[in-house]
Short mmCIF file of N, CA and C and ligand atoms in Angstrom, two decimals:
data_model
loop_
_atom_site.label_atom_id
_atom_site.label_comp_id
_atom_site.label_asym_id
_atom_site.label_seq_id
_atom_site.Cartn_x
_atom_site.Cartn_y
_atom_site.Cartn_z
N UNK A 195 -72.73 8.60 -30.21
CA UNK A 195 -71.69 8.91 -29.22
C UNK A 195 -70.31 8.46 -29.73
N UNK A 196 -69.31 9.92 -29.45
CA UNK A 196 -68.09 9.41 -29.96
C UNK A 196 -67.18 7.78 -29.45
N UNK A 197 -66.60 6.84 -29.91
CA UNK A 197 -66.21 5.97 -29.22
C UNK A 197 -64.74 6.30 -28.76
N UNK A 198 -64.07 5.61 -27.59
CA UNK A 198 -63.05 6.46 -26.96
C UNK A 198 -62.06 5.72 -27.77
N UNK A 199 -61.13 6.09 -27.46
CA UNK A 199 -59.71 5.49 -28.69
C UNK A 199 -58.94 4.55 -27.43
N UNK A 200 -58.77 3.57 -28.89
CA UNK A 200 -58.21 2.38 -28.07
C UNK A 200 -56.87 2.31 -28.24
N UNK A 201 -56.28 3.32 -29.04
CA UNK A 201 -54.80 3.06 -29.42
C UNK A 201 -54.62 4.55 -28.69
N UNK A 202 -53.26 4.74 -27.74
CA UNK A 202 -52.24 5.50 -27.13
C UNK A 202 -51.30 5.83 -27.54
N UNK A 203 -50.77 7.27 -28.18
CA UNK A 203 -49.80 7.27 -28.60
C UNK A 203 -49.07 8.34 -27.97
N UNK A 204 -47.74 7.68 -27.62
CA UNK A 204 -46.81 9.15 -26.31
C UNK A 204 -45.50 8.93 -26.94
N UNK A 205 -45.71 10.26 -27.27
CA UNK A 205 -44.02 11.01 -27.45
C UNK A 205 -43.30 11.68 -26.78
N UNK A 206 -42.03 11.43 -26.72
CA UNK A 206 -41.37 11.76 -25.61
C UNK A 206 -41.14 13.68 -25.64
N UNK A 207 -41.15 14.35 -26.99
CA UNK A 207 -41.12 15.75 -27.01
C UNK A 207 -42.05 16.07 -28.45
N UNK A 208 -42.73 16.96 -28.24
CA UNK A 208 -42.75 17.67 -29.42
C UNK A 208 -42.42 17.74 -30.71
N UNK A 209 -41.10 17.48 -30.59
CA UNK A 209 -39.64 17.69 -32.00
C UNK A 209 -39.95 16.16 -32.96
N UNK A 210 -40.61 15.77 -31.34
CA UNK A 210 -41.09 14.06 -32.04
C UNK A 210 -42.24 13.95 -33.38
N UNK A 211 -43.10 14.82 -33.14
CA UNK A 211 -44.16 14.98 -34.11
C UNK A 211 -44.44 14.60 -35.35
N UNK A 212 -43.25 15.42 -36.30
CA UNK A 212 -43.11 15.29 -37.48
C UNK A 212 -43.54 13.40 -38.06
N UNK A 213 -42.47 12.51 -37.11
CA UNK A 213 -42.23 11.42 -37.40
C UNK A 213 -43.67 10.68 -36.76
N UNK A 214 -44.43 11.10 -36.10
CA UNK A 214 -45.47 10.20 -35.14
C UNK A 214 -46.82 10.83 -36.10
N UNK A 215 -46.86 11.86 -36.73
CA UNK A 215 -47.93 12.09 -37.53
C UNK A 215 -48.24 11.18 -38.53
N UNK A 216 -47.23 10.58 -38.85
CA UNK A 216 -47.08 9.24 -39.75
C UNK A 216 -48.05 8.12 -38.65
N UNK A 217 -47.67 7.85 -37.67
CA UNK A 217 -48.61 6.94 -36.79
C UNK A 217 -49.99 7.28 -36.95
N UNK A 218 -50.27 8.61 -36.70
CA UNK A 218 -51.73 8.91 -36.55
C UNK A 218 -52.30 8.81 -38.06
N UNK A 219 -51.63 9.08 -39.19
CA UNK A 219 -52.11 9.19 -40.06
C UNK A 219 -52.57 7.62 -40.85
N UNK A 220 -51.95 6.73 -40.63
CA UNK A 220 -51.69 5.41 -41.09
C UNK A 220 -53.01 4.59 -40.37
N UNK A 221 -52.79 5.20 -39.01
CA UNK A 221 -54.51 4.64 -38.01
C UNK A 221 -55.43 5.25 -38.60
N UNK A 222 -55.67 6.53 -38.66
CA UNK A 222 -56.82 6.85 -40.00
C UNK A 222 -57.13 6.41 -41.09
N UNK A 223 -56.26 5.44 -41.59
CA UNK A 223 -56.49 5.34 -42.88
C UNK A 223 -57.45 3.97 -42.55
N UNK A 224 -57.44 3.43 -41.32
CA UNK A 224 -58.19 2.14 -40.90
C UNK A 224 -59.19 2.36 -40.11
N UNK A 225 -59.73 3.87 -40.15
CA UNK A 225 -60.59 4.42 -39.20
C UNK A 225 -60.22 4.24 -37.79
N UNK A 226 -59.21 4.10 -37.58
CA UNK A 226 -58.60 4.07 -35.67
C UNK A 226 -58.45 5.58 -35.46
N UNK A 227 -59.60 6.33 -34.58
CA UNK A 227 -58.73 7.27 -33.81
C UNK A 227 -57.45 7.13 -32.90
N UNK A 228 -56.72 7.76 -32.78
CA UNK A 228 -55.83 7.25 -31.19
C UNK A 228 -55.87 8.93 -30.57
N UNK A 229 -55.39 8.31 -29.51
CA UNK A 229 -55.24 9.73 -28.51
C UNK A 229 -53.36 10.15 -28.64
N UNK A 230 -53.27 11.50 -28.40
CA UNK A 230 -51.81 11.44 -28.74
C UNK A 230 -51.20 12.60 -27.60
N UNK A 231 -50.33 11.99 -27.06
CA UNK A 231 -50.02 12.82 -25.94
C UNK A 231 -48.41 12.86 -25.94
N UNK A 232 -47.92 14.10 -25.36
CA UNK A 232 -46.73 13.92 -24.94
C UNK A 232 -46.06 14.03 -23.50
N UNK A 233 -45.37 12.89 -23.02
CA UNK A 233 -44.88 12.89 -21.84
C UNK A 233 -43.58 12.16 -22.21
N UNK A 234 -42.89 12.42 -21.28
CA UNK A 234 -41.35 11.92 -21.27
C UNK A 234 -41.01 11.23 -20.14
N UNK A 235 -40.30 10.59 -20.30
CA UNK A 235 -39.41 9.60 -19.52
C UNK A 235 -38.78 9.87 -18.23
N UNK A 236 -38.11 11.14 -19.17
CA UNK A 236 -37.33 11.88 -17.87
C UNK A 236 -37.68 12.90 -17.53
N UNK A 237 -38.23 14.01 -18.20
CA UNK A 237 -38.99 15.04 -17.95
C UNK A 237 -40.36 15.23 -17.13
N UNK A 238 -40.96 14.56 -17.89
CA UNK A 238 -42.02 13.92 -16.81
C UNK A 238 -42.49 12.31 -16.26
N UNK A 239 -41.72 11.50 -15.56
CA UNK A 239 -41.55 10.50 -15.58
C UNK A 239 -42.91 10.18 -14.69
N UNK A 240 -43.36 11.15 -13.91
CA UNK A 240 -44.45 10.85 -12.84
C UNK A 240 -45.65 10.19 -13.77
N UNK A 241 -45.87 11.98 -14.79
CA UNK A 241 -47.31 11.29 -15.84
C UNK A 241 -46.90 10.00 -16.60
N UNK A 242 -45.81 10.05 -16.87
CA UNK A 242 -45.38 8.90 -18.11
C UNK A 242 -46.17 7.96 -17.08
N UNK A 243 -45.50 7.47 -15.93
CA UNK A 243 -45.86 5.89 -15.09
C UNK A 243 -47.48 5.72 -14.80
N UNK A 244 -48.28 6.80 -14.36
CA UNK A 244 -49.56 7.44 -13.96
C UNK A 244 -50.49 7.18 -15.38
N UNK A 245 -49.93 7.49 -16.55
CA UNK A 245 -50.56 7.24 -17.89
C UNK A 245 -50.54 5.54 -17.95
N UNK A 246 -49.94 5.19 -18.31
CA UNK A 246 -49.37 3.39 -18.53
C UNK A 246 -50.45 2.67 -17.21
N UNK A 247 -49.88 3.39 -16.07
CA UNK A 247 -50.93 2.26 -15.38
C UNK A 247 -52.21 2.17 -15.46
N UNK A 248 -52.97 3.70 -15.89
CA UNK A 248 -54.13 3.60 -15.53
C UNK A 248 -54.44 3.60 -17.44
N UNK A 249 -53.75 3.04 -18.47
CA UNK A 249 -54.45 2.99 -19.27
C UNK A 249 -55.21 1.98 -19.66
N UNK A 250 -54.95 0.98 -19.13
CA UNK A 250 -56.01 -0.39 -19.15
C UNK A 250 -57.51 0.32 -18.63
N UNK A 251 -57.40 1.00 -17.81
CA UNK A 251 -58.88 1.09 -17.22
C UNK A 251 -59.32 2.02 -18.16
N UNK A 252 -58.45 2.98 -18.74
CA UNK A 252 -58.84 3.87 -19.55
C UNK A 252 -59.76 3.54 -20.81
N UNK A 253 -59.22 2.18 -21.12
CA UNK A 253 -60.35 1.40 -22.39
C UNK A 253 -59.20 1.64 -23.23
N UNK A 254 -57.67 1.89 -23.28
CA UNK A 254 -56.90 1.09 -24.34
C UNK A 254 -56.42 -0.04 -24.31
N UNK A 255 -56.14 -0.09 -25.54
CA UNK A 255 -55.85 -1.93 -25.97
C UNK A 255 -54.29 -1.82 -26.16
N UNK A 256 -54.29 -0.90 -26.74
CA UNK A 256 -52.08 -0.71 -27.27
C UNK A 256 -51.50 0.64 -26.58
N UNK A 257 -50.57 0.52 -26.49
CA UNK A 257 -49.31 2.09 -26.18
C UNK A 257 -48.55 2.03 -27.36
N UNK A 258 -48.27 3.23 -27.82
CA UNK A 258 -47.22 3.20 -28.34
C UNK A 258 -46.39 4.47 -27.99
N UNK A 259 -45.36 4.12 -27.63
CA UNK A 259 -44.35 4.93 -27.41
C UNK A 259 -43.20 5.17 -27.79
N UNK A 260 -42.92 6.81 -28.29
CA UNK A 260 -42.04 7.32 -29.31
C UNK A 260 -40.60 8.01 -28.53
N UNK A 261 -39.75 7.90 -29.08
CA UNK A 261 -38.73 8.71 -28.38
C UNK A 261 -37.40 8.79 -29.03
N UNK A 262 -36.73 9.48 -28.58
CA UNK A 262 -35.17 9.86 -29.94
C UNK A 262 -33.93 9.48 -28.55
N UNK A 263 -33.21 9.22 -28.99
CA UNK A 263 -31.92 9.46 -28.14
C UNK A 263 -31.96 8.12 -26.78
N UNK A 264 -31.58 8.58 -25.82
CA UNK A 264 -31.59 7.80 -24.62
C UNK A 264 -33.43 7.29 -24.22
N UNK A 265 -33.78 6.61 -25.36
CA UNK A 265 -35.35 6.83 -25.43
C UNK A 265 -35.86 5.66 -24.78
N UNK A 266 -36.24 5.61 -23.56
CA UNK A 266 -36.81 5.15 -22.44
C UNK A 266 -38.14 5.32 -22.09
N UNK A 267 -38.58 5.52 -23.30
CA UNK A 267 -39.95 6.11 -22.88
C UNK A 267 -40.84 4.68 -22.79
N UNK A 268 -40.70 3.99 -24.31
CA UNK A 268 -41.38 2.89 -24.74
C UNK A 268 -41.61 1.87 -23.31
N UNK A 269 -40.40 1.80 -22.68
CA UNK A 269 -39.48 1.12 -21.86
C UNK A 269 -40.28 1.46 -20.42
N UNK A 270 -40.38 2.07 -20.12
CA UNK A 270 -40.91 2.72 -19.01
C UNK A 270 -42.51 2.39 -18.86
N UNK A 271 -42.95 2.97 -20.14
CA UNK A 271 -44.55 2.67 -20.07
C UNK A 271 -44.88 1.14 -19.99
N UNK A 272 -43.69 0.20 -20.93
CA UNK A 272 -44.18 -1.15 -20.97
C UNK A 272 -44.03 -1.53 -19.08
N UNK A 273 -43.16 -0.84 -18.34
CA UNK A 273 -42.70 -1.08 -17.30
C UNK A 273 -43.81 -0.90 -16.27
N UNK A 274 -44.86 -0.32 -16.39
CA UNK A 274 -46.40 0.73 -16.01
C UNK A 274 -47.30 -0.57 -16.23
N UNK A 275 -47.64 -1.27 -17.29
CA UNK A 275 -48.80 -1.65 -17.84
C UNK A 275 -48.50 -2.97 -18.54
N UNK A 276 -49.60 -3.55 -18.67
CA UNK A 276 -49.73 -5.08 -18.67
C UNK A 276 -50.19 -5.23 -20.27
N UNK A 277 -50.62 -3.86 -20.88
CA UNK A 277 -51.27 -3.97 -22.59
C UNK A 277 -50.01 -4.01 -23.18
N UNK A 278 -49.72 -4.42 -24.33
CA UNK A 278 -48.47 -4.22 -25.46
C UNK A 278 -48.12 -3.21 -25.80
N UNK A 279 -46.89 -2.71 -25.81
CA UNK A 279 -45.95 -1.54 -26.15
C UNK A 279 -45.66 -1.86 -27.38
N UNK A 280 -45.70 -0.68 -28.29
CA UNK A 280 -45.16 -0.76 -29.66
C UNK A 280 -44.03 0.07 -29.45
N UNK A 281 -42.90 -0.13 -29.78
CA UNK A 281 -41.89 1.45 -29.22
C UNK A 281 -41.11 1.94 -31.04
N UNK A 282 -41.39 2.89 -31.32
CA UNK A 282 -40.97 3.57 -32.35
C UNK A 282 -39.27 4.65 -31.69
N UNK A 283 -38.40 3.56 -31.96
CA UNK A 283 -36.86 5.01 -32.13
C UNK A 283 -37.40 6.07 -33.12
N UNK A 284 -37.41 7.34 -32.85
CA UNK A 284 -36.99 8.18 -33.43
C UNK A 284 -35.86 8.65 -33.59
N UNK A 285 -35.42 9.24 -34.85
CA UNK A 285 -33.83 9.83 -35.17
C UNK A 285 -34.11 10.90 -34.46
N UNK A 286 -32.47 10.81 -33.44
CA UNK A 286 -32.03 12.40 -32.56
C UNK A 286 -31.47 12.89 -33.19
N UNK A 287 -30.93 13.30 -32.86
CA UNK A 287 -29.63 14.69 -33.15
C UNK A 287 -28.19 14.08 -33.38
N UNK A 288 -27.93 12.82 -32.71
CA UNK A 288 -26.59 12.03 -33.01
C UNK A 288 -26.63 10.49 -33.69
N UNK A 289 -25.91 10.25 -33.66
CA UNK A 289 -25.78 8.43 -34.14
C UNK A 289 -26.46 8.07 -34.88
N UNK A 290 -27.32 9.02 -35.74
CA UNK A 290 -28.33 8.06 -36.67
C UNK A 290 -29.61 7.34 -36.29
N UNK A 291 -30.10 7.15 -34.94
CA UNK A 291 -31.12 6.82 -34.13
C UNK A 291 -30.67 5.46 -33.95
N UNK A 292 -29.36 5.37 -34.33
CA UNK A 292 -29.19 3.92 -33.65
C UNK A 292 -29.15 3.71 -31.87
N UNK A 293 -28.84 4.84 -31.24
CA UNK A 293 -29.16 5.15 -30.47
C UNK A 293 -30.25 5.03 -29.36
N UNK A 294 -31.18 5.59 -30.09
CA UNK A 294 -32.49 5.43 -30.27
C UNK A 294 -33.19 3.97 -30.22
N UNK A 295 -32.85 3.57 -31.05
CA UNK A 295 -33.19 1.73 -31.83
C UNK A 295 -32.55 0.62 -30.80
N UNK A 296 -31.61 0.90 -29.94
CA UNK A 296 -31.01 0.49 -28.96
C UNK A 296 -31.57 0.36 -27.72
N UNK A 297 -31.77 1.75 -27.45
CA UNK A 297 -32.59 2.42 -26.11
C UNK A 297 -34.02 1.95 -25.95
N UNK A 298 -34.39 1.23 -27.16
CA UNK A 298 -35.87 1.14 -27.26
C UNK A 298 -36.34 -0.30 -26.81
N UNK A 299 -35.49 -1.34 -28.09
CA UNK A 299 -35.57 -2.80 -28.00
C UNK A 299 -34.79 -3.51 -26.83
N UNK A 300 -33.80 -2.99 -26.37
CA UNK A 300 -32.98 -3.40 -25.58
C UNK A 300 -33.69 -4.11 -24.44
N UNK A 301 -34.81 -4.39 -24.04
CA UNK A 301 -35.80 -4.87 -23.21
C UNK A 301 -35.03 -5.67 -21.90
N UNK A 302 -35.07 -5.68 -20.71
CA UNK A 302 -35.00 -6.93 -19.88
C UNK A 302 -35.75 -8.13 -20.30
N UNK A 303 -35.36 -9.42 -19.87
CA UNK A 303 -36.97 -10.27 -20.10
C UNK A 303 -37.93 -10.57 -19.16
N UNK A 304 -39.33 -10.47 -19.60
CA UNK A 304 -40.28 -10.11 -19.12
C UNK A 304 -41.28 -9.06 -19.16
N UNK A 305 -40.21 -7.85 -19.78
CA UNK A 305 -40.88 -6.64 -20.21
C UNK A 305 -40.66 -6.06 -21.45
N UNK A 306 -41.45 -6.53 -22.62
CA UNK A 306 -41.29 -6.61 -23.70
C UNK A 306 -41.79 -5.15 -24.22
N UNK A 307 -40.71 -4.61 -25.29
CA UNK A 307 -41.08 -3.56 -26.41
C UNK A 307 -41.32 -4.25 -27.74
N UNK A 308 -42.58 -3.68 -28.48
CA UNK A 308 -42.62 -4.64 -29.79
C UNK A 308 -41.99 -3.37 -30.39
N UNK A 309 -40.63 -3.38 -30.87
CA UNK A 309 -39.59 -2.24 -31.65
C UNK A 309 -39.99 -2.51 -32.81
N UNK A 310 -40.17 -1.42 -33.58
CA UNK A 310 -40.05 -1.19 -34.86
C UNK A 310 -38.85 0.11 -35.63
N UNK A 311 -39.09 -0.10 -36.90
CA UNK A 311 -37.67 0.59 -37.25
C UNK A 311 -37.29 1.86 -37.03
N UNK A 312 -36.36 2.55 -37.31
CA UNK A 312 -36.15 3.51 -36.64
C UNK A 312 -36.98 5.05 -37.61
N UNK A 313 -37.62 6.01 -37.35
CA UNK A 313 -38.04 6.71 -38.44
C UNK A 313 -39.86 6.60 -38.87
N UNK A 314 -39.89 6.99 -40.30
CA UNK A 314 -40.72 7.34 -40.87
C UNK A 314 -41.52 5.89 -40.81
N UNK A 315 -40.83 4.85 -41.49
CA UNK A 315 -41.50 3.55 -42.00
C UNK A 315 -41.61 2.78 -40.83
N UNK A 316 -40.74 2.90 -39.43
CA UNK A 316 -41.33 2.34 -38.05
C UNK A 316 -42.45 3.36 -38.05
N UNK A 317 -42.91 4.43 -37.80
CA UNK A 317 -44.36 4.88 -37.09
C UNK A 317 -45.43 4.71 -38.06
N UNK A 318 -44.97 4.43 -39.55
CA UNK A 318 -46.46 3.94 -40.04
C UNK A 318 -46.45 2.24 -39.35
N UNK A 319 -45.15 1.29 -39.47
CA UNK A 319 -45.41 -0.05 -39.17
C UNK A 319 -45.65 -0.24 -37.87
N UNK A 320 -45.47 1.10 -36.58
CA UNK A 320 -46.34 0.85 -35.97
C UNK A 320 -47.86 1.18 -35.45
N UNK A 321 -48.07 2.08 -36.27
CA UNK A 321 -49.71 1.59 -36.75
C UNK A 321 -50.29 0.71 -37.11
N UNK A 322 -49.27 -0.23 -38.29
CA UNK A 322 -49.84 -1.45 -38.89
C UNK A 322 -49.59 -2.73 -37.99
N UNK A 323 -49.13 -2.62 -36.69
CA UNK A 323 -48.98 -3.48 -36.12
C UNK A 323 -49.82 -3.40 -34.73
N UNK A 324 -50.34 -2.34 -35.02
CA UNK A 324 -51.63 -1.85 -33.95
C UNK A 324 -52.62 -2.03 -34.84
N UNK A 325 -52.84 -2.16 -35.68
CA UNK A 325 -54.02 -2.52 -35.99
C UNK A 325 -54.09 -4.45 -36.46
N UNK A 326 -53.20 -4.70 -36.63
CA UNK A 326 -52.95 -6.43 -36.81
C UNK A 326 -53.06 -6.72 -35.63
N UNK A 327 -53.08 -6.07 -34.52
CA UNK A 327 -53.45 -6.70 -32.91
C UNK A 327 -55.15 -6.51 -32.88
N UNK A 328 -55.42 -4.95 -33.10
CA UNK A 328 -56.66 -4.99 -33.14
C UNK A 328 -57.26 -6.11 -33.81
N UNK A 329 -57.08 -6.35 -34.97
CA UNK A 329 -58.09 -7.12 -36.12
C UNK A 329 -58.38 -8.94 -35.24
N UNK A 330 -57.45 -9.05 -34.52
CA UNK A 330 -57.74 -10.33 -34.01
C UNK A 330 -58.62 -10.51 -33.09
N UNK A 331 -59.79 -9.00 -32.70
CA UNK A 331 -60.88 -9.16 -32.33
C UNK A 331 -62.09 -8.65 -33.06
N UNK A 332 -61.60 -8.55 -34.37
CA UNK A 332 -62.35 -6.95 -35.04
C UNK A 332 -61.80 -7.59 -36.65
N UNK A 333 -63.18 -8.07 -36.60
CA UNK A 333 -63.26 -8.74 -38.47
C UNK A 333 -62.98 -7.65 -39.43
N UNK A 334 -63.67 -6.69 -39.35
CA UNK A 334 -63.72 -5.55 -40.11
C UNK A 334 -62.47 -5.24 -40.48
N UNK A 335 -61.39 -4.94 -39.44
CA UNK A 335 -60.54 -4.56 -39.98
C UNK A 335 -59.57 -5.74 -40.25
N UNK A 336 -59.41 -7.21 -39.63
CA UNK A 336 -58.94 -7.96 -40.55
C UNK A 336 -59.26 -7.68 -42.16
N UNK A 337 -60.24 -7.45 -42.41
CA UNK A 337 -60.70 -7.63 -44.18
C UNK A 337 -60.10 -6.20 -44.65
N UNK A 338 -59.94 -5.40 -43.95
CA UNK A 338 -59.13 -3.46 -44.50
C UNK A 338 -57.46 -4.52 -44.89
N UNK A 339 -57.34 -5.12 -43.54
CA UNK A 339 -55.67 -5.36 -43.92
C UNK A 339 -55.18 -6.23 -45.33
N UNK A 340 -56.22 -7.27 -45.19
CA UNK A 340 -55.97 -7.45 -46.68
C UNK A 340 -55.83 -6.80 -48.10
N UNK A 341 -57.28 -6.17 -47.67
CA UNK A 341 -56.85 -4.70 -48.93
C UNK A 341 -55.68 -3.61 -48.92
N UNK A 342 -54.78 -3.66 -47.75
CA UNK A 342 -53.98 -3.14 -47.29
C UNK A 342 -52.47 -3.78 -48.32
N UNK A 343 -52.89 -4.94 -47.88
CA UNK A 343 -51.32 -5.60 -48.72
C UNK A 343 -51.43 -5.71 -50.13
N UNK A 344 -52.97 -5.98 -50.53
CA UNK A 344 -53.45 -6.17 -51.92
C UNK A 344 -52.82 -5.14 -52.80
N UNK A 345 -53.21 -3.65 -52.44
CA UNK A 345 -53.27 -2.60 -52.82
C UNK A 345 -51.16 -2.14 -52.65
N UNK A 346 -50.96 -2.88 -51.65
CA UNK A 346 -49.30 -2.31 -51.68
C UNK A 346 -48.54 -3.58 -52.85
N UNK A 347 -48.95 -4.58 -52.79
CA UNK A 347 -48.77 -5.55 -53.62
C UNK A 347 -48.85 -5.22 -55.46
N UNK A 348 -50.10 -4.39 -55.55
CA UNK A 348 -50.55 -3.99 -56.74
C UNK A 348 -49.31 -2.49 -57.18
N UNK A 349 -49.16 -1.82 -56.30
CA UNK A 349 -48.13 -0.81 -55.97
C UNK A 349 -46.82 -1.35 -56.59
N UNK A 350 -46.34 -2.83 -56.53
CA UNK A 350 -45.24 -3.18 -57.03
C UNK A 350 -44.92 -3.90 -58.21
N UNK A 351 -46.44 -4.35 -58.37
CA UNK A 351 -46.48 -5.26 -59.90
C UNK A 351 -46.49 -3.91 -60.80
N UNK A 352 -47.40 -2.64 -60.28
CA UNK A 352 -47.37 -1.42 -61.39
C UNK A 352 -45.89 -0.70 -61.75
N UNK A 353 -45.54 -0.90 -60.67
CA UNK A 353 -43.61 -0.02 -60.81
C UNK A 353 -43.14 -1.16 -61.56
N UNK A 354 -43.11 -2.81 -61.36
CA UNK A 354 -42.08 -3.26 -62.13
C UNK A 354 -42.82 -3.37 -63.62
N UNK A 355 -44.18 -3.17 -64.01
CA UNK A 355 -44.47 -2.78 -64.97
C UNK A 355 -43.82 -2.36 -66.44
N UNK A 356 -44.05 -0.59 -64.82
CA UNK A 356 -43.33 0.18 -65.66
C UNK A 356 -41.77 0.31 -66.06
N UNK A 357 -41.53 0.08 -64.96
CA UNK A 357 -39.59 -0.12 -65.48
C UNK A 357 -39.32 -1.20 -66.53
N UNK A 358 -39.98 -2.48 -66.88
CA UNK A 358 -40.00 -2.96 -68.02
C UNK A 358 -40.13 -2.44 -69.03
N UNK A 359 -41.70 -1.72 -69.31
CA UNK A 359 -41.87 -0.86 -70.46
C UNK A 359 -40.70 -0.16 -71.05
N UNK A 360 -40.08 1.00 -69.81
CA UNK A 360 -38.80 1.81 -69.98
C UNK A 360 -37.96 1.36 -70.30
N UNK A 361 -37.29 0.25 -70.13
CA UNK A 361 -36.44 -0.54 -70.27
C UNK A 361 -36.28 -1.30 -71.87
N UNK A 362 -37.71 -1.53 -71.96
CA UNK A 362 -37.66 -2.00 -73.43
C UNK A 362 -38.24 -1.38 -74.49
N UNK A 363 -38.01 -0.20 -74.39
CA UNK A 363 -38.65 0.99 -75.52
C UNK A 363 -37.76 0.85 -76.39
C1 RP5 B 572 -36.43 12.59 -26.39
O1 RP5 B 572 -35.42 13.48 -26.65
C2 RP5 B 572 -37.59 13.04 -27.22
O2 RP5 B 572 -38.43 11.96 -27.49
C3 RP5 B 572 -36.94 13.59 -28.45
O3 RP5 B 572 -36.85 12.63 -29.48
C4 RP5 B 572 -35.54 13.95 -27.98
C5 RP5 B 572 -35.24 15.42 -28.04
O4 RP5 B 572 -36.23 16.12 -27.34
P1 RP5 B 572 -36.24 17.71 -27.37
O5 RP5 B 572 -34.96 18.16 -26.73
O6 RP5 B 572 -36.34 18.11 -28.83
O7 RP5 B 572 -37.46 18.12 -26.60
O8 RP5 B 572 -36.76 12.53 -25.05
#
């Protein structure tokens, strides 16, 4: 029997995709399915609140929520639900997604977004930070993450390697 996915992932549009396929793809690589939905903030603010509350019962452990611009999404869901928000800015159409990166972390206190950067390398790091939550119940994938850094670690001893070699031909 399939097991249900414990990681949530909501984008605020469509246009969002490109950048959140990076999320889904990065949880695969640790065997995490997630579920991936899109609802919005403002567009559909009803499902957005209706999703968040009832995802504890649903059997997830994380949200993560994506959004570009006046991006309230992250914000909203953490506002719904009592599990941890990962909130990924996506780049809009103006300001560079600082915008975005603003709209996201900007938190009241009490209702925390765990923000990551704005883009490509926030939706893989927030995968990797959904699964560093997972692993603190789930040995298995504690021991993936190590091979995780091992292998990115090994990634940088081989480049400065090679730029030595080049360097001293
Ligand atoms: C946000 O507005 C979405 O998350 C997206 O990043 C941005 C633009 O949405 P579209 O107009 O492309 O649907 O709510």
């Amino acid at each position: 029997m399939d097991k249900k996915p414990t990681v949530a992932i909501v984008m605020g549009s469509k246009s969002d995709w490109s950048v959140l396929e990076n999320t889904v793809n990065t949880l695969k690589e640790f065997g995490i399915e997630s579920t991936v939905r899109i609802m919005s903030a403002h567009r559909t603010p009803h499902e957005a609140a209706t999703f968040a509350e009832t995802a504890l019962d649903n059997g997830y452990k994380i949200i993560i929520g994506a959004a570009g611009g006046a991006a309230h999404l992250a914000g909203v869901l953490a506002g719904h639900t009592t599990l941890p928000v990962i909130g990924i800015p996506v780049k809009g159409w103006a300001l560079d997604g600082m915008d975005s990166l603003l709209a996201t972390v900007q938190m009241p206190k009490g209702v925390p977004v765990a923000t990551v950067a704005i883009g490509k390398a926030g939706a893989i790091n927030a995968a990797v930070l959904a699964v560093q939550i997972l692993a603190l119940s789930d040995s298995n994938l504690a021991k993936q993450l190590v091979e995780y850094k091992k292998i990115m670690a090994d990634g940088v001893r081989q480049a400065d390697a090679e730029l030595q070699a080049e360097l001293n031909r």
